[in-house]
mmCIF file of C-alpha atoms and ligand atoms in Angstrom:
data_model
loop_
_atom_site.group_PDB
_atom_site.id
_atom_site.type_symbol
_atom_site.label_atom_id
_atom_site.label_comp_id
_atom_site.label_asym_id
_atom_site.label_seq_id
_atom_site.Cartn_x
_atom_site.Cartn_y
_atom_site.Cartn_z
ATOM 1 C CA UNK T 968 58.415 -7.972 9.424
ATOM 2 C CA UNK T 969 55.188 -8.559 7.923
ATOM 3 C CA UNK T 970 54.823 -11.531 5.415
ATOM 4 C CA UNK T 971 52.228 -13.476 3.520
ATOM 5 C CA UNK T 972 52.336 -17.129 2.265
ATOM 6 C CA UNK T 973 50.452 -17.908 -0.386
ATOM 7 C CA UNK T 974 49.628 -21.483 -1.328
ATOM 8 C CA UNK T 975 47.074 -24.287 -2.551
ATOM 9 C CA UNK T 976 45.727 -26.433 -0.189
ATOM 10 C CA UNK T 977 48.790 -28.653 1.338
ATOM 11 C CA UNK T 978 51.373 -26.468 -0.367
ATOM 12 C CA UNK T 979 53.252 -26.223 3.363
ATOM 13 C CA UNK T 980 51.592 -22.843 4.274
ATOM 14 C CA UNK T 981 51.799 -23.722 7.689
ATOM 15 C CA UNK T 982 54.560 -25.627 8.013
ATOM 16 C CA UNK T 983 56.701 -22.794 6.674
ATOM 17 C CA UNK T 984 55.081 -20.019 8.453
ATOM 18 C CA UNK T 985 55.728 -22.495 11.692
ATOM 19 C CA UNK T 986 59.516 -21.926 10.548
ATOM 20 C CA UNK T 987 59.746 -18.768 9.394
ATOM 21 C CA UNK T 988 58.094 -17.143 12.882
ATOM 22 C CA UNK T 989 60.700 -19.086 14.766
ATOM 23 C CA UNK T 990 63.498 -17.869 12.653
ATOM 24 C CA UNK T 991 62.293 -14.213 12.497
ATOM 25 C CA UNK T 992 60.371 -14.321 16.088
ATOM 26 C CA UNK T 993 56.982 -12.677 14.309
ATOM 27 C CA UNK T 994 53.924 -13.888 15.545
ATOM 28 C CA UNK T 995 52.155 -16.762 13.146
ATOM 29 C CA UNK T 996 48.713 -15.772 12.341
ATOM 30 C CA UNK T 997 47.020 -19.056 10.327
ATOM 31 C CA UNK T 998 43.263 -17.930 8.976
ATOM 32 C CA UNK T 999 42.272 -21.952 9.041
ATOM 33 C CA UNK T 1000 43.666 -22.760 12.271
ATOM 34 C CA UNK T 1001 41.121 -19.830 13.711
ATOM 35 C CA UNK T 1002 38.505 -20.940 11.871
ATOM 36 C CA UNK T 1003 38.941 -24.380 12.959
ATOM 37 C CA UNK T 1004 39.173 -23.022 16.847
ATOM 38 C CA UNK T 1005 36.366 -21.210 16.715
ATOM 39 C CA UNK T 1006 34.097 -24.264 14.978
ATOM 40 C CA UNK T 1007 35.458 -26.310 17.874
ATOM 41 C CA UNK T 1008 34.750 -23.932 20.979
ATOM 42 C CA UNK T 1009 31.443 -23.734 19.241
ATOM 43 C CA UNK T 1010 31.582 -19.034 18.966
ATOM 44 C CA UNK T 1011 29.394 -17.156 16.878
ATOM 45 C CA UNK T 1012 32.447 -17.097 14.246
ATOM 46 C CA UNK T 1013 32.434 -20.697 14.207
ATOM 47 C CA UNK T 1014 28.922 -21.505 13.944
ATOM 48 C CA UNK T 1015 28.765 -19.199 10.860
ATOM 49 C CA UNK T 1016 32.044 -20.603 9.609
ATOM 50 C CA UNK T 1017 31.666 -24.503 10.096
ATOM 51 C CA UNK T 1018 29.327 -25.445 6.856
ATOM 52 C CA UNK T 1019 31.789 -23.606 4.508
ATOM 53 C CA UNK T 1020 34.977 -25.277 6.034
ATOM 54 C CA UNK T 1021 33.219 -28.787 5.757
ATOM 55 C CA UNK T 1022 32.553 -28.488 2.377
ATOM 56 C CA UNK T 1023 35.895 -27.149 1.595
ATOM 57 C CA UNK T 1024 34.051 -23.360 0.640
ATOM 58 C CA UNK T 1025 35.873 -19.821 1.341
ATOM 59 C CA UNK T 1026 33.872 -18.611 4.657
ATOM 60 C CA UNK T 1027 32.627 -15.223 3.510
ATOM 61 C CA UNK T 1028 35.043 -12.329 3.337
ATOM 62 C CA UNK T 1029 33.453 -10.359 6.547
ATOM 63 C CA UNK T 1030 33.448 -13.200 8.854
ATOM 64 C CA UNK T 1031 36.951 -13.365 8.099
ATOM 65 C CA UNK T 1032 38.313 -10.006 8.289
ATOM 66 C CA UNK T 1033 36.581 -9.855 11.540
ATOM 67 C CA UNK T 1034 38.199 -12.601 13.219
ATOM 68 C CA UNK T 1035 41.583 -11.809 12.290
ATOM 69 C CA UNK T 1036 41.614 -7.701 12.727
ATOM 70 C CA UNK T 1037 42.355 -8.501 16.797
ATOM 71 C CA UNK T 1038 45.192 -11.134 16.136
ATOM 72 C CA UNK T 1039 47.045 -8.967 13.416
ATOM 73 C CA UNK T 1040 46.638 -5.381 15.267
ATOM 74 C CA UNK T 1041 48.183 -7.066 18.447
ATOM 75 C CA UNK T 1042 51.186 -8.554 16.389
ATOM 76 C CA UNK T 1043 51.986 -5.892 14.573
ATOM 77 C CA UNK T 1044 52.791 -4.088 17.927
ATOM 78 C CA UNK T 1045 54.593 -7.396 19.037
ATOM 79 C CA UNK T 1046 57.369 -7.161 15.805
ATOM 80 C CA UNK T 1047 55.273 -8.319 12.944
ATOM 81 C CA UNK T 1048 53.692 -11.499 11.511
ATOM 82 C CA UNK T 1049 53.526 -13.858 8.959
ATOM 83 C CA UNK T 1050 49.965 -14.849 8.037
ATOM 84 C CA UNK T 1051 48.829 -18.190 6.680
ATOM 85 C CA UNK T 1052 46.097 -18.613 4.578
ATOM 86 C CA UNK T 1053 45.049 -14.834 4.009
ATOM 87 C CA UNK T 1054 44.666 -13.264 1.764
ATOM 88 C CA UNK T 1055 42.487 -15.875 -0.227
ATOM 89 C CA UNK T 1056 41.010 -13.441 -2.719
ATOM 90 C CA UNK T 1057 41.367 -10.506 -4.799
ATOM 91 C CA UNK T 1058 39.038 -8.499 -2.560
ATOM 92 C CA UNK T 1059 40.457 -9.524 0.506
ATOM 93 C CA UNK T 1060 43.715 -9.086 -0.107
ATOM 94 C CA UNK T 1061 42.167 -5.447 -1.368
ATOM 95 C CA UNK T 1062 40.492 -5.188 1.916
ATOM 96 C CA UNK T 1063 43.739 -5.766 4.010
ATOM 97 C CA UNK T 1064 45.880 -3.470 2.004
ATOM 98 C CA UNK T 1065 43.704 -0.745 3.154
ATOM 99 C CA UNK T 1066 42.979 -1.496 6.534
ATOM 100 C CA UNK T 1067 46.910 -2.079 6.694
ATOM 101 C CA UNK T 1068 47.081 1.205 5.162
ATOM 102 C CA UNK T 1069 44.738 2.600 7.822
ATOM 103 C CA UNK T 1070 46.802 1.131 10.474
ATOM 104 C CA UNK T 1071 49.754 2.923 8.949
ATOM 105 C CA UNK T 1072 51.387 -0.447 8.320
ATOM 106 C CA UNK T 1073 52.086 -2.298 4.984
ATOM 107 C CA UNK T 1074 52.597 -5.751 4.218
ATOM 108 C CA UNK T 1075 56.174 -6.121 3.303
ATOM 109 C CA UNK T 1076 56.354 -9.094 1.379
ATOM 110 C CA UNK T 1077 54.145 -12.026 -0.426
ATOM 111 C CA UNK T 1078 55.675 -15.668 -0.869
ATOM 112 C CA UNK T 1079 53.939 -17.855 -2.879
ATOM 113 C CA UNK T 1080 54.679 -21.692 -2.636
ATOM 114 C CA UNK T 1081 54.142 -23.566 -5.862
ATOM 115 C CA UNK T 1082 53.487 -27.206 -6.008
ATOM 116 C CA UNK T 1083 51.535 -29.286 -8.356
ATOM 117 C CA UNK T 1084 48.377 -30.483 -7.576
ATOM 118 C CA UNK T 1085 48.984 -34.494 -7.503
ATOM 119 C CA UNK T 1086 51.485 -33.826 -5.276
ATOM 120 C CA UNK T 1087 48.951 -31.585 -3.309
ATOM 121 C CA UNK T 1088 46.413 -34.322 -2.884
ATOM 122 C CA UNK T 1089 48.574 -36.702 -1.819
ATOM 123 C CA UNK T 1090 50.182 -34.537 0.987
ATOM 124 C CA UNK T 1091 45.989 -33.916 2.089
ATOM 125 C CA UNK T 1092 45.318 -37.694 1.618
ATOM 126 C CA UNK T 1093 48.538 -38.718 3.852
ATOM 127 C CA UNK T 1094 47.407 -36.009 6.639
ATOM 128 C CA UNK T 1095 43.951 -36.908 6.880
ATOM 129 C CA UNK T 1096 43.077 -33.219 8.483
ATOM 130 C CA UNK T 1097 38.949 -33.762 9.795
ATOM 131 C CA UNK T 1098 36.275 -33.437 7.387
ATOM 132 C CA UNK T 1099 37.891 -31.610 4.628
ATOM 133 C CA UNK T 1100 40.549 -34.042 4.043
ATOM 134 C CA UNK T 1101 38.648 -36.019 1.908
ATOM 135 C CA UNK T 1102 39.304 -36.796 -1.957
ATOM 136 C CA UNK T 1103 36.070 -35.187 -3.019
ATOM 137 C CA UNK T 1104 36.304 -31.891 -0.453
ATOM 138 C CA UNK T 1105 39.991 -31.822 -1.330
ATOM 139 C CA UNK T 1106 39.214 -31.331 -5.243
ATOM 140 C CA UNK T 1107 36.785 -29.159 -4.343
ATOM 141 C CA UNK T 1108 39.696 -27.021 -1.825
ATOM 142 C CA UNK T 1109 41.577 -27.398 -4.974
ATOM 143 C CA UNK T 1110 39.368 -25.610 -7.664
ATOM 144 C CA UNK T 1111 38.291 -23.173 -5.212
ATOM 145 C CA UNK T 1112 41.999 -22.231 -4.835
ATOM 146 C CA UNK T 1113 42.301 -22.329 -8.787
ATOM 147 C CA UNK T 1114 38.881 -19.797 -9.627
ATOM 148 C CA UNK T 1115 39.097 -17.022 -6.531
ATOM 149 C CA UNK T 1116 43.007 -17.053 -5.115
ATOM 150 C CA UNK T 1117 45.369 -17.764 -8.221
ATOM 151 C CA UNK T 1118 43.879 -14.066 -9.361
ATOM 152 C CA UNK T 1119 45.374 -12.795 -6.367
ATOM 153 C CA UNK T 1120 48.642 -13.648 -7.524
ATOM 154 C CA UNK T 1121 48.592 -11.410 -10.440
ATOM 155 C CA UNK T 1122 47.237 -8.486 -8.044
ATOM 156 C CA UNK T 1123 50.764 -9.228 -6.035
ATOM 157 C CA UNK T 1124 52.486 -9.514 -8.796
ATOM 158 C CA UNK T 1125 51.307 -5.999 -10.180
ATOM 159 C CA UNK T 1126 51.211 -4.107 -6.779
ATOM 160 C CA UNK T 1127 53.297 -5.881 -4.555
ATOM 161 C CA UNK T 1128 56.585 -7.647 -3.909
ATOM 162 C CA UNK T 1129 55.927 -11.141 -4.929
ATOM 163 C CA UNK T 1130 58.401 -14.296 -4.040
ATOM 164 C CA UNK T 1131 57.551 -17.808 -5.734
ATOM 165 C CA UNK T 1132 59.442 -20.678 -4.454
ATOM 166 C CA UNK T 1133 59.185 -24.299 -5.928
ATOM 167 C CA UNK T 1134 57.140 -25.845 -2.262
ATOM 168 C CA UNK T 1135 57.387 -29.206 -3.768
ATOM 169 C CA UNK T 1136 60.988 -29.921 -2.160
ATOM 170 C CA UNK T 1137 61.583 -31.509 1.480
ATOM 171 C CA UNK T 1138 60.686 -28.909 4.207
ATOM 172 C CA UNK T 1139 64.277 -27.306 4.696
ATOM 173 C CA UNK T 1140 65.098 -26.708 1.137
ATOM 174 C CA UNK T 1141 62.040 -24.339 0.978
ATOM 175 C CA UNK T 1142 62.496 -23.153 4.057
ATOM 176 C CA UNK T 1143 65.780 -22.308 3.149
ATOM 177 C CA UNK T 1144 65.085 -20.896 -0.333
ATOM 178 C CA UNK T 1145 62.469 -18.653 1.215
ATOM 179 C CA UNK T 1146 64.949 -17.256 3.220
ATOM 180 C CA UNK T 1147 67.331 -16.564 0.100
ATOM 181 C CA UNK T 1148 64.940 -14.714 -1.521
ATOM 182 C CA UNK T 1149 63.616 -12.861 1.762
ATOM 183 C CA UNK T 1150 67.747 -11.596 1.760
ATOM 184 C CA UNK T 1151 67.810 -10.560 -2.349
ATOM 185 C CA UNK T 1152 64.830 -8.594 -1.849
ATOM 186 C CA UNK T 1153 65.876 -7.011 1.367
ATOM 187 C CA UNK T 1154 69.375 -5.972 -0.543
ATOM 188 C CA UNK T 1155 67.367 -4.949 -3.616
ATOM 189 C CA UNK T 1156 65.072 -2.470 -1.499
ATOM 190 C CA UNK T 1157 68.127 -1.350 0.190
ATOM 191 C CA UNK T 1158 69.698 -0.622 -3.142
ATOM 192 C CA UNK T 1159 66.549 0.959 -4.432
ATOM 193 C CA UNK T 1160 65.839 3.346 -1.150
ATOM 194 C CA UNK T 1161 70.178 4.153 -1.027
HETATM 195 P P1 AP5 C 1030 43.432 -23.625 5.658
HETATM 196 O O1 AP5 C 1030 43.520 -24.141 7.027
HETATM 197 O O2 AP5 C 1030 44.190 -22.428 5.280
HETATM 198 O O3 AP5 C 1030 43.732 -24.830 4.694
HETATM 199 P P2 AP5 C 1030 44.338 -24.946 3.245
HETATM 200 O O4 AP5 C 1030 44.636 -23.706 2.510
HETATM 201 O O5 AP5 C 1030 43.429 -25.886 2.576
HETATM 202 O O6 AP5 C 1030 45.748 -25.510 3.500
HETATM 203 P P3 AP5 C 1030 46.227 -26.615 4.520
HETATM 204 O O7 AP5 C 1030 46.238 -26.076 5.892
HETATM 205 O O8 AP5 C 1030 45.499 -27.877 4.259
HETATM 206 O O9 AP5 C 1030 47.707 -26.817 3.941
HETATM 207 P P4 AP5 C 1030 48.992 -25.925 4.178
HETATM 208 O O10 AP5 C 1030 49.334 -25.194 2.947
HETATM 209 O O11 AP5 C 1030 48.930 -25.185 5.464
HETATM 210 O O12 AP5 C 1030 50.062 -27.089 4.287
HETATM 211 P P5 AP5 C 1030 50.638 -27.837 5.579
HETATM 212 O O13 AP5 C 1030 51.856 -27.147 6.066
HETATM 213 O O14 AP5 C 1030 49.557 -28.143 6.532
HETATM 214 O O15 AP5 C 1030 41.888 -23.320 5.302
HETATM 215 C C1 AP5 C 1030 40.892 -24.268 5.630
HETATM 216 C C2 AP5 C 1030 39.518 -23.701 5.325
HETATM 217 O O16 AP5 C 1030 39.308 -22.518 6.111
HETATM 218 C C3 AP5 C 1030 39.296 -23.224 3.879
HETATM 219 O O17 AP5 C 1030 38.896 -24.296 3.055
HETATM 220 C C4 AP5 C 1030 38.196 -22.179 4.073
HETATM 221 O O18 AP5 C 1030 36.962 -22.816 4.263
HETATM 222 C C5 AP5 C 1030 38.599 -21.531 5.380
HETATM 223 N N1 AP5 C 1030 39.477 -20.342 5.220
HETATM 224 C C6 AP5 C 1030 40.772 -20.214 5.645
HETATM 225 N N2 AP5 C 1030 41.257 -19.009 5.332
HETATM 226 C C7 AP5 C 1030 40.259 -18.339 4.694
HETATM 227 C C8 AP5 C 1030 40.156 -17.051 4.105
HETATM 228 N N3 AP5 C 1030 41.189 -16.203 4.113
HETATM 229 N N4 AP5 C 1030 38.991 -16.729 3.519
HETATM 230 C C9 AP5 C 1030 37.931 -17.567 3.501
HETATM 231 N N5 AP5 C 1030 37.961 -18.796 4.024
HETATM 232 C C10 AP5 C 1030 39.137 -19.181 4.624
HETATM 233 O O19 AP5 C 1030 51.127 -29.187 4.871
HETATM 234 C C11 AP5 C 1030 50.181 -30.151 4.398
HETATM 235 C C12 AP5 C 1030 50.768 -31.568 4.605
HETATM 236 O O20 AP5 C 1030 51.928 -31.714 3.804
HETATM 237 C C13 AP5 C 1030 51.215 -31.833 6.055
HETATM 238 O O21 AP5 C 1030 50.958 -33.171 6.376
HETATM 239 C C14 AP5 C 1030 52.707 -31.534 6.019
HETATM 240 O O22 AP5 C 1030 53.423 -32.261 6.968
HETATM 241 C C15 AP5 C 1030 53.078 -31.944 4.592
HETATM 242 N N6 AP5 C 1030 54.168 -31.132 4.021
HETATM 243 C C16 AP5 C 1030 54.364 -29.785 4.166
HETATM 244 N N7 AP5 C 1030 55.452 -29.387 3.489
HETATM 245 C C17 AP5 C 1030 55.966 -30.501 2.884
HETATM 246 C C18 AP5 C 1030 57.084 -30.730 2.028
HETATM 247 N N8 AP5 C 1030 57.906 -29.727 1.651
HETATM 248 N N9 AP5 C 1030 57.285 -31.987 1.582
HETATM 249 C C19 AP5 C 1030 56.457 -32.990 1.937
HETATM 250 N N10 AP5 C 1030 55.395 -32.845 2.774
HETATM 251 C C20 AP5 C 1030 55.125 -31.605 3.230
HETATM 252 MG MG1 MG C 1031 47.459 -24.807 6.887
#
């Protein structure tokens, strides 16, 4: 299986995708948590990524794509992934339909968890996540996700299976609900392809 989450900053992205690669033994692929390795161990990713991720910026799409073309080519051999955090923008999420597409794989499904955005900021505020946990970086995070990812959506919507769940109920109700959905789609593609 190969899935995407979608989400605003603090929307659970990585708490789900924590769950869902358990439940469905994929691999979890998060674009931040690389980023934020690679800052720490001090690589040439992470020096070029480290001013944009303090100020709460999208690193830019090539620095990106490069870091995560290993990661996803080894799980997709492994039984599939679920990736965090990309796609972030229309182009990218372009980008990966044709390198999947080169790969002779396709991403199976989008999930998109919706939550409003007090409720997002005060999730950010109670983690307290390094420098871009801050009330002025996080309404930056916020707007960014607003002007280049919520476009995205549409391009799923259009193109792709899309599945929006409501992310702003406790952890195992969305977990659950994801899984709900995973299983209508699943029947309605059997359905479709019997
Ligand atoms: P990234 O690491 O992806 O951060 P983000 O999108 O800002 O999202 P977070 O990781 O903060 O939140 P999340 O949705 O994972 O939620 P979580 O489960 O942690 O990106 C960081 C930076 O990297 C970007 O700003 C950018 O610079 C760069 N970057 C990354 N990908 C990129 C890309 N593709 N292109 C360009 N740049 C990229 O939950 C948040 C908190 O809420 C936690 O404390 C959690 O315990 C809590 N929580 C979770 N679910 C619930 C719930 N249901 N109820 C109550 N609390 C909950
Ligand atoms: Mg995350």
């Amino acid at each position: 299986m190969r899935m995407l989450l979608i989400g605003a900053p603090g929307a659970g992205k990585g708490t789900q995708a924590e769950l869902i690669a358990t439940r469905f033994g994929i691999t979890h692929i998060s674009s931040g948590d690389l980023l934020r390795t690679h800052v720490n161990e001090g690589t040439a990713i992470g020096r070029q990524a480290k001013e944009y991720l303090a100020r709460g910026d999208l690193v830019p799409d090539a620095v990106v794509m490069d870091m995560l073309r290993k990661p996803t080519v080894a799980a997709t051999a492994s039984g599939g992934y679920v990736l965090d955090g990309f796609p972030r923008t229309v182009d990218q999420a372009k980008a990966a339909y044709e390198t999947a597409r080169g790969l002779g794989v396709a991403v199976e499904v989008a999930v998109y968890l919706e939550v409003r955005p007090a409720e997002l900021t005060r999730r950010l505020l109670a983690r307290g996540r390094g420098q871009d946990d801050t009330p002025d970086v996080i309404e930056h995070r916020l707007e960014v996700f607003e002007a280049k990812t919520r476009p995205m959506l549409d391009y799923y919507q259009e193109r792709e299976e899309l599945i929006t769940v409501n992310g702003a109920r406790p952890v195992n109700e969305v977990a659950w609900s994801i899984t709900v959905q995973l299983q209508q789609l699943a029947r309605r593609s059997q359905r479709a392809g019997a």
